[in-house]
Coordinates of C-alpha atoms and ligand atoms in Angstrom, one line a residue:
X55 CA 15.0 -22.7 -3.6
X56 CA 16.0 -24.6 0.1
X57 CA 13.3 -27.5 1.2
X58 CA 13.9 -30.1 3.4
X59 CA 12.9 -34.3 4.7
X60 CA 13.1 -34.6 8.1
X61 CA 12.7 -38.0 8.9
X62 CA 13.2 -39.5 12.2
X63 CA 15.3 -42.7 11.9
X64 CA 12.4 -44.4 14.6
X65 CA 11.5 -47.1 12.2
X66 CA 10.4 -47.8 8.5
X67 CA 9.6 -44.9 5.8
X68 CA 5.8 -45.6 5.9
X69 CA 4.6 -44.3 2.2
X70 CA 3.5 -41.7 4.1
X71 CA 6.7 -40.1 4.7
X72 CA 7.8 -41.2 1.7
X73 CA 5.3 -39.0 -0.4
X74 CA 6.0 -36.0 2.0
X75 CA 9.6 -36.3 0.9
X76 CA 9.0 -37.0 -2.9
X77 CA 6.3 -34.1 -3.1
X78 CA 10.4 -31.3 -1.6
X79 CA 11.8 -33.3 -3.8
X80 CA 9.1 -32.5 -6.9
X81 CA 9.1 -28.9 -5.5
X82 CA 13.6 -28.7 -6.2
X83 CA 13.3 -30.5 -9.5
X84 CA 10.6 -27.9 -10.3
X85 CA 11.9 -24.6 -9.5
X86 CA 16.3 -26.3 -9.5
X87 CA 16.5 -25.7 -6.4
X88 CA 18.2 -28.2 -3.4
X89 CA 16.9 -30.9 -1.3
X90 CA 18.4 -31.4 1.6
X91 CA 17.5 -34.8 4.0
X92 CA 17.7 -33.7 7.6
X93 CA 18.0 -37.2 9.7
X94 CA 16.0 -36.5 13.0
X95 CA 18.0 -38.4 16.4
X96 CA 17.4 -36.3 18.5
X97 CA 15.1 -39.0 20.1
X98 CA 18.3 -41.3 21.5
X99 CA 15.7 -44.3 22.3
X100 CA 14.0 -45.1 19.6
X101 CA 16.2 -43.7 16.6
X102 CA 18.6 -46.0 15.4
X103 CA 21.7 -46.3 12.7
X104 CA 20.2 -49.2 11.0
X105 CA 16.2 -47.7 10.5
X106 CA 18.2 -44.1 9.5
X107 CA 20.4 -46.6 7.2
X108 CA 17.0 -48.1 5.8
X109 CA 16.0 -45.5 5.5
X110 CA 18.4 -43.7 3.4
X111 CA 17.9 -47.3 1.1
X112 CA 14.5 -46.8 0.6
X113 CA 14.9 -42.8 -0.2
X114 CA 17.3 -44.1 -2.8
X115 CA 15.5 -46.8 -4.3
X116 CA 12.7 -44.4 -5.3
X117 CA 15.1 -41.5 -7.1
X118 CA 15.1 -38.8 -4.3
X119 CA 19.0 -38.4 -4.9
X120 CA 19.5 -34.9 -3.0
X121 CA 21.7 -32.8 -2.3
X122 CA 22.9 -31.9 1.2
X123 CA 22.5 -34.2 3.4
X124 CA 24.6 -36.8 5.6
X125 CA 26.1 -39.3 3.6
X126 CA 26.7 -36.5 0.6
X127 CA 26.8 -32.9 3.0
X128 CA 26.8 -28.8 2.5
X129 CA 27.2 -26.0 3.4
X130 CA 25.4 -25.9 6.6
X131 CA 25.9 -29.9 7.8
X132 CA 26.5 -31.8 10.6
X133 CA 22.8 -33.0 9.0
X134 CA 21.9 -35.1 11.7
X135 CA 20.8 -33.7 15.0
X136 CA 22.7 -35.9 16.9
X137 CA 25.7 -34.0 15.9
X138 CA 24.1 -30.7 16.1
X139 CA 23.6 -30.1 19.6
X140 CA 26.9 -27.1 20.1
X141 CA 24.6 -25.6 17.8
X142 CA 21.1 -25.3 20.4
X143 CA 23.4 -24.9 22.6
X144 CA 24.5 -22.0 21.8
X145 CA 21.1 -20.9 20.7
X146 CA 19.1 -21.4 23.7
X147 CA 21.6 -19.5 25.2
X148 CA 21.1 -16.8 23.5
X149 CA 17.5 -17.3 24.5
X150 CA 17.9 -17.5 28.1
X151 CA 20.4 -15.0 27.7
X152 CA 17.1 -12.5 26.6
X153 CA 15.0 -14.1 28.9
X154 CA 13.0 -15.9 26.2
X155 CA 13.5 -19.0 27.6
X156 CA 13.3 -20.5 31.5
X157 CA 14.8 -23.5 33.7
X158 CA 12.1 -25.1 34.9
X159 CA 12.4 -27.7 37.6
X160 CA 9.0 -29.2 38.0
X161 CA 9.3 -33.2 38.4
X162 CA 8.8 -35.3 35.9
X163 CA 5.3 -37.1 37.9
X164 CA 4.1 -33.0 38.5
X165 CA 4.2 -32.5 35.2
X166 CA 2.6 -36.6 35.3
X167 CA -0.3 -36.0 37.5
X168 CA -1.6 -31.9 35.5
X169 CA -1.6 -33.5 32.3
X170 CA -4.0 -36.6 33.2
X171 CA -6.1 -34.4 35.9
X172 CA -6.0 -32.2 32.4
X173 CA -7.0 -35.0 30.7
X174 CA -9.7 -36.1 33.3
X175 CA -11.0 -32.9 32.9
X176 CA -11.0 -32.7 29.2
X177 CA -9.5 -29.8 28.9
X178 CA -6.1 -29.5 26.5
X179 CA -3.1 -30.7 28.7
X180 CA -0.8 -27.3 28.9
X181 CA 2.7 -26.4 31.2
X182 CA 1.4 -24.4 34.2
X183 CA 3.5 -21.9 34.5
X184 CA 5.4 -22.4 37.3
X185 CA 9.0 -21.8 37.3
X186 CA 7.8 -18.8 34.5
X187 CA 9.1 -16.9 37.9
X188 CA 12.7 -18.9 39.1
X189 CA 14.5 -15.4 38.2
X190 CA 18.8 -17.2 36.1
X191 CA 19.9 -16.6 40.0
X192 CA 17.4 -18.6 41.9
X193 CA 18.1 -21.6 39.0
X194 CA 21.5 -21.3 38.9
X195 CA 22.0 -21.9 43.0
X196 CA 18.9 -24.6 42.1
X197 CA 21.9 -25.7 39.6
X198 CA 24.9 -25.8 41.2
X199 CA 23.7 -27.5 44.3
X200 CA 22.4 -30.2 41.4
X201 CA 19.4 -29.9 40.4
X202 CA 17.9 -31.1 37.3
X203 CA 16.3 -29.0 34.6
X204 CA 15.1 -28.4 31.7
X205 CA 14.7 -24.8 29.7
X206 CA 11.7 -23.9 28.5
X207 CA 10.7 -21.7 25.9
X208 CA 8.8 -17.9 27.2
X209 CA 5.8 -18.8 24.7
X210 CA 4.1 -15.0 24.7
X211 CA 0.9 -14.1 26.2
X212 CA -2.2 -13.4 24.8
X213 CA -1.1 -12.9 20.9
X214 CA -2.4 -14.7 17.4
X215 CA -0.3 -16.6 15.3
X216 CA -0.9 -16.5 12.0
X217 CA 0.5 -18.5 8.9
X218 CA -0.3 -19.0 5.3
X219 CA -0.7 -22.4 5.0
X220 CA 0.6 -23.4 1.1
X221 CA -2.0 -27.1 1.2
X222 CA -4.7 -25.5 3.9
X223 CA -4.9 -21.4 3.7
X224 CA -4.6 -19.6 6.8
X225 CA -4.5 -21.0 10.2
X226 CA -4.8 -19.2 13.2
X227 CA -3.7 -19.6 16.7
X228 CA -4.0 -18.0 20.0
X229 CA -1.1 -18.3 22.6
X230 CA -3.6 -19.0 24.7
X231 CA -3.8 -22.1 24.0
X232 CA 0.2 -23.3 23.5
X233 CA 2.0 -24.1 27.0
X234 CA 5.8 -23.1 26.9
X235 CA 7.5 -26.1 25.6
X236 CA 10.8 -27.9 26.3
X237 CA 13.7 -27.3 23.9
X238 CA 16.4 -28.5 26.1
X239 CA 15.3 -31.9 28.4
X240 CA 17.9 -32.9 31.4
X241 CA 19.7 -34.1 29.1
X242 CA 20.5 -31.7 27.1
X243 CA 18.6 -33.2 23.9
X244 CA 17.8 -30.5 22.1
X245 CA 13.0 -30.7 22.3
X246 CA 11.8 -31.4 18.4
X247 CA 10.5 -28.2 18.3
X248 CA 13.0 -25.9 19.2
X249 CA 15.6 -28.0 17.4
X250 CA 13.6 -27.8 14.1
X251 CA 13.1 -24.1 14.9
X252 CA 17.0 -24.2 14.6
X253 CA 18.1 -26.1 11.3
X254 CA 15.7 -25.3 9.4
X255 CA 16.9 -21.8 10.0
X256 CA 20.4 -22.1 9.6
X257 CA 19.9 -24.3 6.7
X258 CA 18.4 -21.7 5.4
X259 CA 15.2 -24.3 3.9
X260 CA 13.1 -21.4 2.3
X261 CA 10.5 -24.1 2.3
X262 CA 8.6 -26.4 4.9
X263 CA 7.1 -29.0 3.7
X264 CA 5.6 -31.9 5.8
X265 CA 2.8 -34.2 7.6
X266 CA -0.6 -32.0 8.8
X267 CA 0.0 -34.0 12.1
X268 CA 2.4 -31.2 13.3
X269 CA 0.2 -27.7 12.6
X270 CA -0.7 -28.2 15.3
X271 CA 3.9 -26.9 16.5
X272 CA 3.8 -24.6 13.4
X273 CA 3.0 -21.5 15.4
X274 CA 5.1 -22.6 18.8
X275 CA 7.6 -23.2 16.4
X276 CA 6.6 -19.5 14.6
X277 CA 6.6 -18.0 18.2
X278 CA 10.4 -19.5 18.2
X279 CA 11.9 -17.9 15.4
X280 CA 10.8 -14.2 16.5
X281 CA 13.1 -15.1 19.1
X282 CA 16.2 -16.4 17.9
X283 CA 15.5 -13.7 14.8
X284 CA 15.4 -16.0 11.8
X285 CA 12.7 -15.0 9.3
X286 CA 10.2 -18.2 9.1
X287 CA 10.2 -19.9 6.4
X288 CA 6.8 -21.3 3.9
X289 CA 4.4 -23.7 5.2
X290 CA 2.8 -26.9 3.7
X291 CA 1.2 -29.3 5.8
X292 CA 0.3 -32.1 3.6
X293 CA -2.9 -34.5 4.5
X294 CA -2.3 -37.9 5.7
X295 CA -3.2 -40.7 3.8
X296 CA -5.4 -42.9 5.1
X297 CA -7.0 -46.4 3.8
X298 CA -9.0 -47.2 1.9
X299 CA -11.7 -46.9 5.7
X300 CA -10.5 -42.9 5.9
X301 CA -8.2 -43.7 8.8
X302 CA -4.6 -43.0 8.8
X303 CA -3.4 -45.4 6.3
X304 CA -1.5 -48.7 9.4
X305 CA -0.6 -52.6 10.1
X306 CA -4.4 -53.1 10.1
X307 CA -4.4 -52.0 5.9
X308 CA -0.8 -54.7 5.2
X309 CA 1.6 -52.9 3.9
X310 CA 2.8 -49.7 4.7
X311 CA 6.3 -48.7 3.6
X312 CA 7.9 -48.7 1.2
X313 CA 10.3 -51.7 2.0
X314 CA 7.0 -53.8 1.9
X315 CA 5.6 -52.2 -1.2
X316 CA 9.5 -53.4 -2.9
X317 CA 9.6 -56.8 -1.2
X318 CA 6.4 -56.9 -3.1
X319 CA 7.9 -56.5 -6.4
X320 CA 6.8 -53.1 -6.6
X321 CA 8.7 -50.5 -9.2
X322 CA 9.6 -47.7 -7.4
X323 CA 9.1 -45.1 -10.6
X324 CA 5.2 -46.8 -10.4
X325 CA 5.6 -46.6 -6.8
X326 CA 6.7 -43.2 -7.6
X327 CA 4.7 -42.2 -9.8
X328 CA 1.8 -43.3 -7.4
X329 CA 2.6 -41.0 -4.2
X330 CA 2.7 -38.1 -6.6
X331 CA -1.3 -38.9 -7.1
X332 CA -3.0 -39.3 -3.4
X333 CA -4.0 -35.6 -3.3
X334 CA -2.5 -33.3 -6.6
X335 CA -3.1 -34.4 -10.7
X336 CA -0.4 -33.2 -13.0
X337 CA -3.3 -32.0 -14.5
X338 CA -3.8 -32.9 -19.1
X339 CA -5.5 -36.2 -19.7
X340 CA -2.1 -38.0 -18.7
X341 CA -1.4 -39.4 -14.8
X342 CA 1.3 -42.1 -15.9
X343 CA 4.3 -39.5 -16.6
X344 CA 8.2 -39.3 -15.3
X345 CA 9.0 -37.8 -12.6
X346 CA 11.3 -35.3 -13.8
X347 CA 7.3 -34.4 -16.0
X348 CA 5.6 -34.4 -12.4
X349 CA 8.3 -32.1 -10.8
X350 CA 7.9 -29.6 -13.8
X351 CA 3.9 -29.9 -14.0
X352 CA 4.1 -29.9 -9.2
X353 CA 2.9 -26.9 -8.2
X354 CA 1.9 -27.1 -4.2
X355 CA -0.5 -24.3 -3.1
X356 CA -2.0 -27.0 -6.0
X357 CA -2.4 -30.2 -3.8
X358 CA -5.5 -30.7 -1.8
X359 CA -6.1 -30.3 1.8
X360 CA -8.6 -33.0 2.0
X361 CA -7.2 -36.8 3.4
X362 CA -5.8 -39.0 0.7
X363 CA -6.1 -42.4 0.1
X364 CA -4.2 -44.9 -0.5
X365 CA -5.9 -47.6 -3.4
X366 CA -3.7 -50.0 -3.5
X367 CA -5.5 -51.1 -6.8
X368 CA -4.4 -48.0 -8.5
X369 CA -1.0 -48.6 -7.7
X370 CA -1.3 -52.3 -9.2
X371 CA -3.2 -49.8 -12.0
X372 CA 0.4 -47.8 -12.0
X373 CA 2.7 -50.5 -12.0
X374 CA 1.5 -52.6 -14.9
X375 CA 1.9 -49.9 -16.9
X376 CA 5.6 -49.3 -16.3
X377 CA 6.1 -53.1 -16.3
X378 CA 5.8 -52.7 -19.6
X379 CA 6.8 -50.1 -20.4
X380 CA 10.3 -51.2 -18.8
X381 CA 13.7 -52.8 -20.2
X382 CA 12.9 -56.8 -20.4
X383 CA 16.5 -56.9 -18.9
X384 CA 16.1 -55.1 -16.4
X385 CA 12.5 -56.6 -15.0
X386 CA 14.8 -59.9 -15.6
X387 CA 17.2 -59.1 -13.4
X388 CA 14.2 -58.1 -10.7
X389 CA 12.2 -60.8 -11.2
X390 CA 15.0 -63.0 -10.6
X391 CA 14.5 -63.0 -6.8
X392 CA 11.7 -64.2 -6.9
X393 CA 12.5 -67.3 -9.4
X394 CA 15.4 -68.0 -6.2
X395 CA 11.9 -67.3 -3.8
X396 CA 10.1 -70.3 -5.4
X397 CA 13.5 -72.5 -6.0
X398 CA 13.5 -71.4 -9.7
X399 CA 17.1 -70.0 -9.8
X400 CA 19.8 -69.9 -8.3
X401 CA 23.7 -67.7 -9.3
X402 CA 21.6 -67.0 -12.6
X403 CA 24.3 -65.0 -14.6
X404 CA 22.8 -62.5 -18.0
X405 CA 22.2 -66.4 -20.0
X406 CA 19.6 -66.9 -18.1
X407 CA 18.6 -63.0 -17.5
X408 CA 18.8 -62.2 -21.9
X409 CA 15.9 -65.6 -21.7
X410 CA 14.0 -64.3 -19.3
X411 CA 14.1 -61.0 -21.1
X412 CA 12.8 -62.3 -24.5
X413 CA 10.0 -64.5 -22.3
X414 CA 9.0 -62.3 -20.4
X415 CA 6.4 -60.2 -22.8
X416 CA 4.2 -64.2 -21.9
X417 CA 4.0 -62.8 -18.2
X418 CA 4.3 -58.6 -18.3
X419 CA 1.5 -59.0 -21.2
X420 CA -1.5 -60.2 -17.7
X421 CA 0.4 -59.9 -14.3
X422 CA 1.0 -56.2 -11.9
X423 CA 4.0 -56.7 -10.2
X424 CA 7.7 -58.3 -10.6
X425 CA 6.3 -61.0 -7.8
X426 CA 3.8 -62.8 -9.5
X427 CA 6.6 -63.5 -12.8
X428 CA 7.8 -66.4 -11.7
X429 CA 4.0 -68.1 -11.6
X430 CA 2.9 -67.3 -15.0
X431 CA 6.3 -69.2 -16.4
X432 CA 5.9 -71.9 -14.1
X433 CA 4.4 -73.6 -17.2
X434 CA 8.3 -73.5 -18.8
X435 CA 9.2 -75.6 -15.5
X436 CA 7.3 -78.1 -13.6
X437 CA 5.7 -80.7 -16.2
X438 CA 4.2 -83.9 -14.6
X439 CA 2.8 -85.5 -18.4
X440 CA 1.3 -88.0 -15.3
X441 CA -0.5 -85.2 -12.7
X442 CA -1.8 -83.6 -16.1
X443 CA -3.3 -85.9 -18.1
X444 CA -5.5 -86.6 -14.7
X445 CA -6.5 -82.6 -14.0
X446 CA -10.1 -82.0 -15.6
X447 CA -9.8 -79.7 -17.8
X448 CA -6.8 -81.3 -19.2
X449 CA -9.3 -84.8 -19.4
X450 CA -11.6 -82.8 -20.8
X451 CA -9.8 -81.6 -24.0
X452 CA -8.2 -84.9 -23.8
X453 CA -12.2 -87.1 -24.5
X454 CA -12.1 -84.7 -28.0
X455 CA -11.9 -87.4 -31.0
X456 CA -9.3 -87.7 -32.7
X457 CA -7.1 -85.4 -29.2
X458 CA -4.9 -88.3 -28.6
X459 CA -4.3 -89.2 -32.4
X460 CA -3.1 -85.3 -32.1
X461 CA -0.7 -86.2 -29.5
X462 CA 0.9 -89.3 -30.3
X463 CA 0.8 -87.5 -33.7
X464 CA 3.4 -84.7 -32.3
X465 CA 5.4 -86.8 -30.9
X466 CA 6.0 -88.7 -32.9
X467 CA 7.3 -85.7 -35.3
X468 CA 8.7 -84.5 -32.5
X469 CA 10.7 -87.5 -32.1
X470 CA 14.1 -86.8 -33.2
X471 CA 13.6 -82.9 -34.5
X472 CA 15.6 -80.0 -33.5
X473 CA 14.5 -78.4 -31.3
X474 CA 11.3 -75.1 -32.4
X475 CA 13.5 -72.6 -31.6
X476 CA 11.6 -69.5 -33.4
X477 CA 7.4 -69.3 -34.1
X478 CA 8.5 -71.2 -38.0
X479 CA 9.9 -74.6 -37.0
X480 CA 7.2 -75.2 -34.7
X481 CA 4.3 -74.3 -37.2
X482 CA 5.6 -76.5 -38.7
X483 CA 5.0 -79.2 -37.0
X484 CA 1.6 -77.7 -36.2
X485 CA 1.6 -78.2 -40.1
X486 CA 2.6 -82.0 -40.5
X487 CA 0.5 -83.0 -37.6
X488 CA -2.5 -81.0 -38.7
X489 CA -2.1 -83.4 -42.3
X490 CA -1.2 -86.4 -41.5
X491 CA -4.5 -86.7 -38.1
X492 CA -7.2 -83.6 -39.6
X493 CA -7.4 -81.6 -37.3
X494 CA -7.8 -78.1 -37.1
X495 CA -8.1 -75.8 -34.9
X496 CA -9.0 -76.3 -31.3
X497 CA -8.9 -79.8 -32.2
X498 CA -5.6 -79.0 -33.3
X499 CA -4.3 -77.3 -31.2
X500 CA -5.6 -77.4 -27.5
X501 CA -4.6 -81.8 -27.9
X502 CA -0.6 -79.2 -28.8
X503 CA -0.8 -77.1 -26.0
X504 CA -1.8 -79.4 -22.8
X505 CA 0.8 -82.5 -24.2
X506 CA 3.1 -80.1 -24.3
X507 CA 2.2 -76.9 -21.3
X508 CA 0.2 -80.0 -19.0
X509 CA -2.5 -77.8 -19.0
X510 CA -5.6 -76.2 -20.7
X511 CA -4.3 -73.1 -20.8
X512 CA -2.0 -70.2 -20.8
X513 CA 0.5 -67.9 -23.8
X514 CA -0.1 -68.1 -26.6
X515 CA 1.2 -71.7 -28.1
X516 CA 3.0 -69.4 -30.6
X517 CA 5.6 -67.7 -28.2
X518 CA 5.5 -70.1 -25.0
X519 CA 6.7 -72.8 -27.6
X520 CA 10.4 -71.9 -28.2
X521 CA 10.8 -70.2 -25.8
X522 CA 10.4 -73.8 -23.9
X523 CA 13.1 -75.2 -26.7
X524 CA 15.4 -72.3 -26.3
X525 CA 14.7 -72.5 -22.2
X526 CA 15.7 -76.6 -23.2
X527 CA 18.6 -75.8 -24.8
X528 CA 20.6 -72.9 -21.8
X529 CA 23.6 -74.6 -19.5
X530 CA 23.3 -75.6 -16.5
X531 CA 25.6 -73.6 -15.3
X532 CA 23.0 -70.4 -16.7
X533 CA 20.9 -71.1 -13.4
X534 CA 18.3 -71.0 -13.5
X535 CA 16.2 -74.6 -12.9
X536 CA 15.6 -77.4 -15.8
X537 CA 13.6 -76.6 -18.8
X538 CA 12.5 -80.2 -20.4
X539 CA 12.2 -79.8 -23.9
X540 CA 8.4 -80.1 -26.1
X541 CA 10.8 -83.1 -27.8
X542 CA 10.6 -84.6 -24.0
X543 CA 7.3 -83.6 -23.4
X544 CA 5.2 -84.3 -26.4
X545 CA 7.3 -88.2 -25.7
X546 CA 6.8 -88.0 -22.0
X547 CA 2.4 -87.0 -22.6
X548 CA 1.5 -89.4 -24.8
X549 CA 3.2 -91.5 -22.5
X550 CA 1.7 -91.3 -19.4
X551 CA -2.3 -90.7 -22.1
X552 CA -1.2 -94.2 -23.5
X553 CA -0.6 -96.0 -19.8
X554 CA -4.3 -94.1 -18.4
Ligands
LIG189 N1 11.1 -35.9 11.6 C1 10.2 -34.8 12.0 C2 8.5 -36.1 11.6 O1 10.1 -37.0 11.4 C3 10.0 -34.4 11.5 C4 9.4 -33.3 10.7 C5 8.9 -31.6 10.0 O2 9.8 -32.4 9.2 O3 9.1 -31.1 11.0 O4 7.8 -36.2 11.5

């Protein structure tokens, strides 16, 4: 099996196209086949190298490695259409010689007027066929005289074109609705329908899996395969990915590109797993599966033909799963960009990564995405006792009998005490405060929490306190914003309380 993903480098990689790439990838990996990446950059005005690199980067980020492509080469290259112009000309010449294509001299303004007239009359626009009768000799003479021409394919009259779409089932078109498509433009660049057939044939593609927006191109392409003497591949057209309102997923719905979801902090394995679930189910009772497992189970004919809805809440749910399953050091490293964004990290090194990895469980238990981690761990970096004592929920804790006593006692116990770098040391201090004040349960823990974190809620103190004091021992060179230790926090909090 040989499949391909053929993006046009005219913008970002939309998640709908990323899903098409993924399905091709799953087919190739599941069957021991070949996954080809081909860049369709024949629209010279809109194609850019920046867009091409960004698309490659997004595909790599998703982990979708290709076996043949513009960067890795392969036996059927080049893999950029702009570098294959000679091949298109060679095949166009064959069709011209066989009378299966002809040169068309219709002025663009005339074609546009015809198009507008058809639309106004409620008819689908279709080339009238004016130049079908221009003989090759006449065409040569007109070109020699300086006229510009395109090459058009002569669509056979009165034919039914049938194909068995692997997703949608049997599809039929009659050639009476198909105008003669342009193969080569007057500037020598090929049109999509022609380039795609020449390339898929020469690259020995066996299965064309692409968006449903190309279904009406397929009969033209099948006729071109026939005219060129190539056997057509199997076709599968995937329903478009829709927004929650059942219209095609677009900017109006928010993020649409892989780059945007990546920047939002989603993990690649989560996006990949989630995209596979749009319109397809791996069966069994488990849908959260690594890509190798998805590939083993994937079957293109099991993909649904109705439109899939992109549901970001479900994506977040999938992401949460992978966030918790991932190696904490990897997540810590990924989270650095977001700590930097908040001004909490700069040139962070291994010590910072190691530290963040150790405190991550406090955050990952309650976040959907990596970018939310800094705010969950904000209490480590931001401690402002004067502001804290003024917070209504903190004031409420402190209003309880004995609460101030607990704070004072805590400050005293901690002054001169070693850092509470583990749970045991913290528990010993709690034990002393308890004994000295006679407070227990909420009456004991709530004041301790507000004094050490400045907040009335947050992660378990057993985790938070050692995290604070281990952070306080980090050298400045680690690259994280300074973390104030529990001893200093308790003293400052007690002072703020006294002066209120
Ligand atoms: N370049 C086309 C697109 O991005 C590819 C269509 C196809 O796969 O044939 O829509």
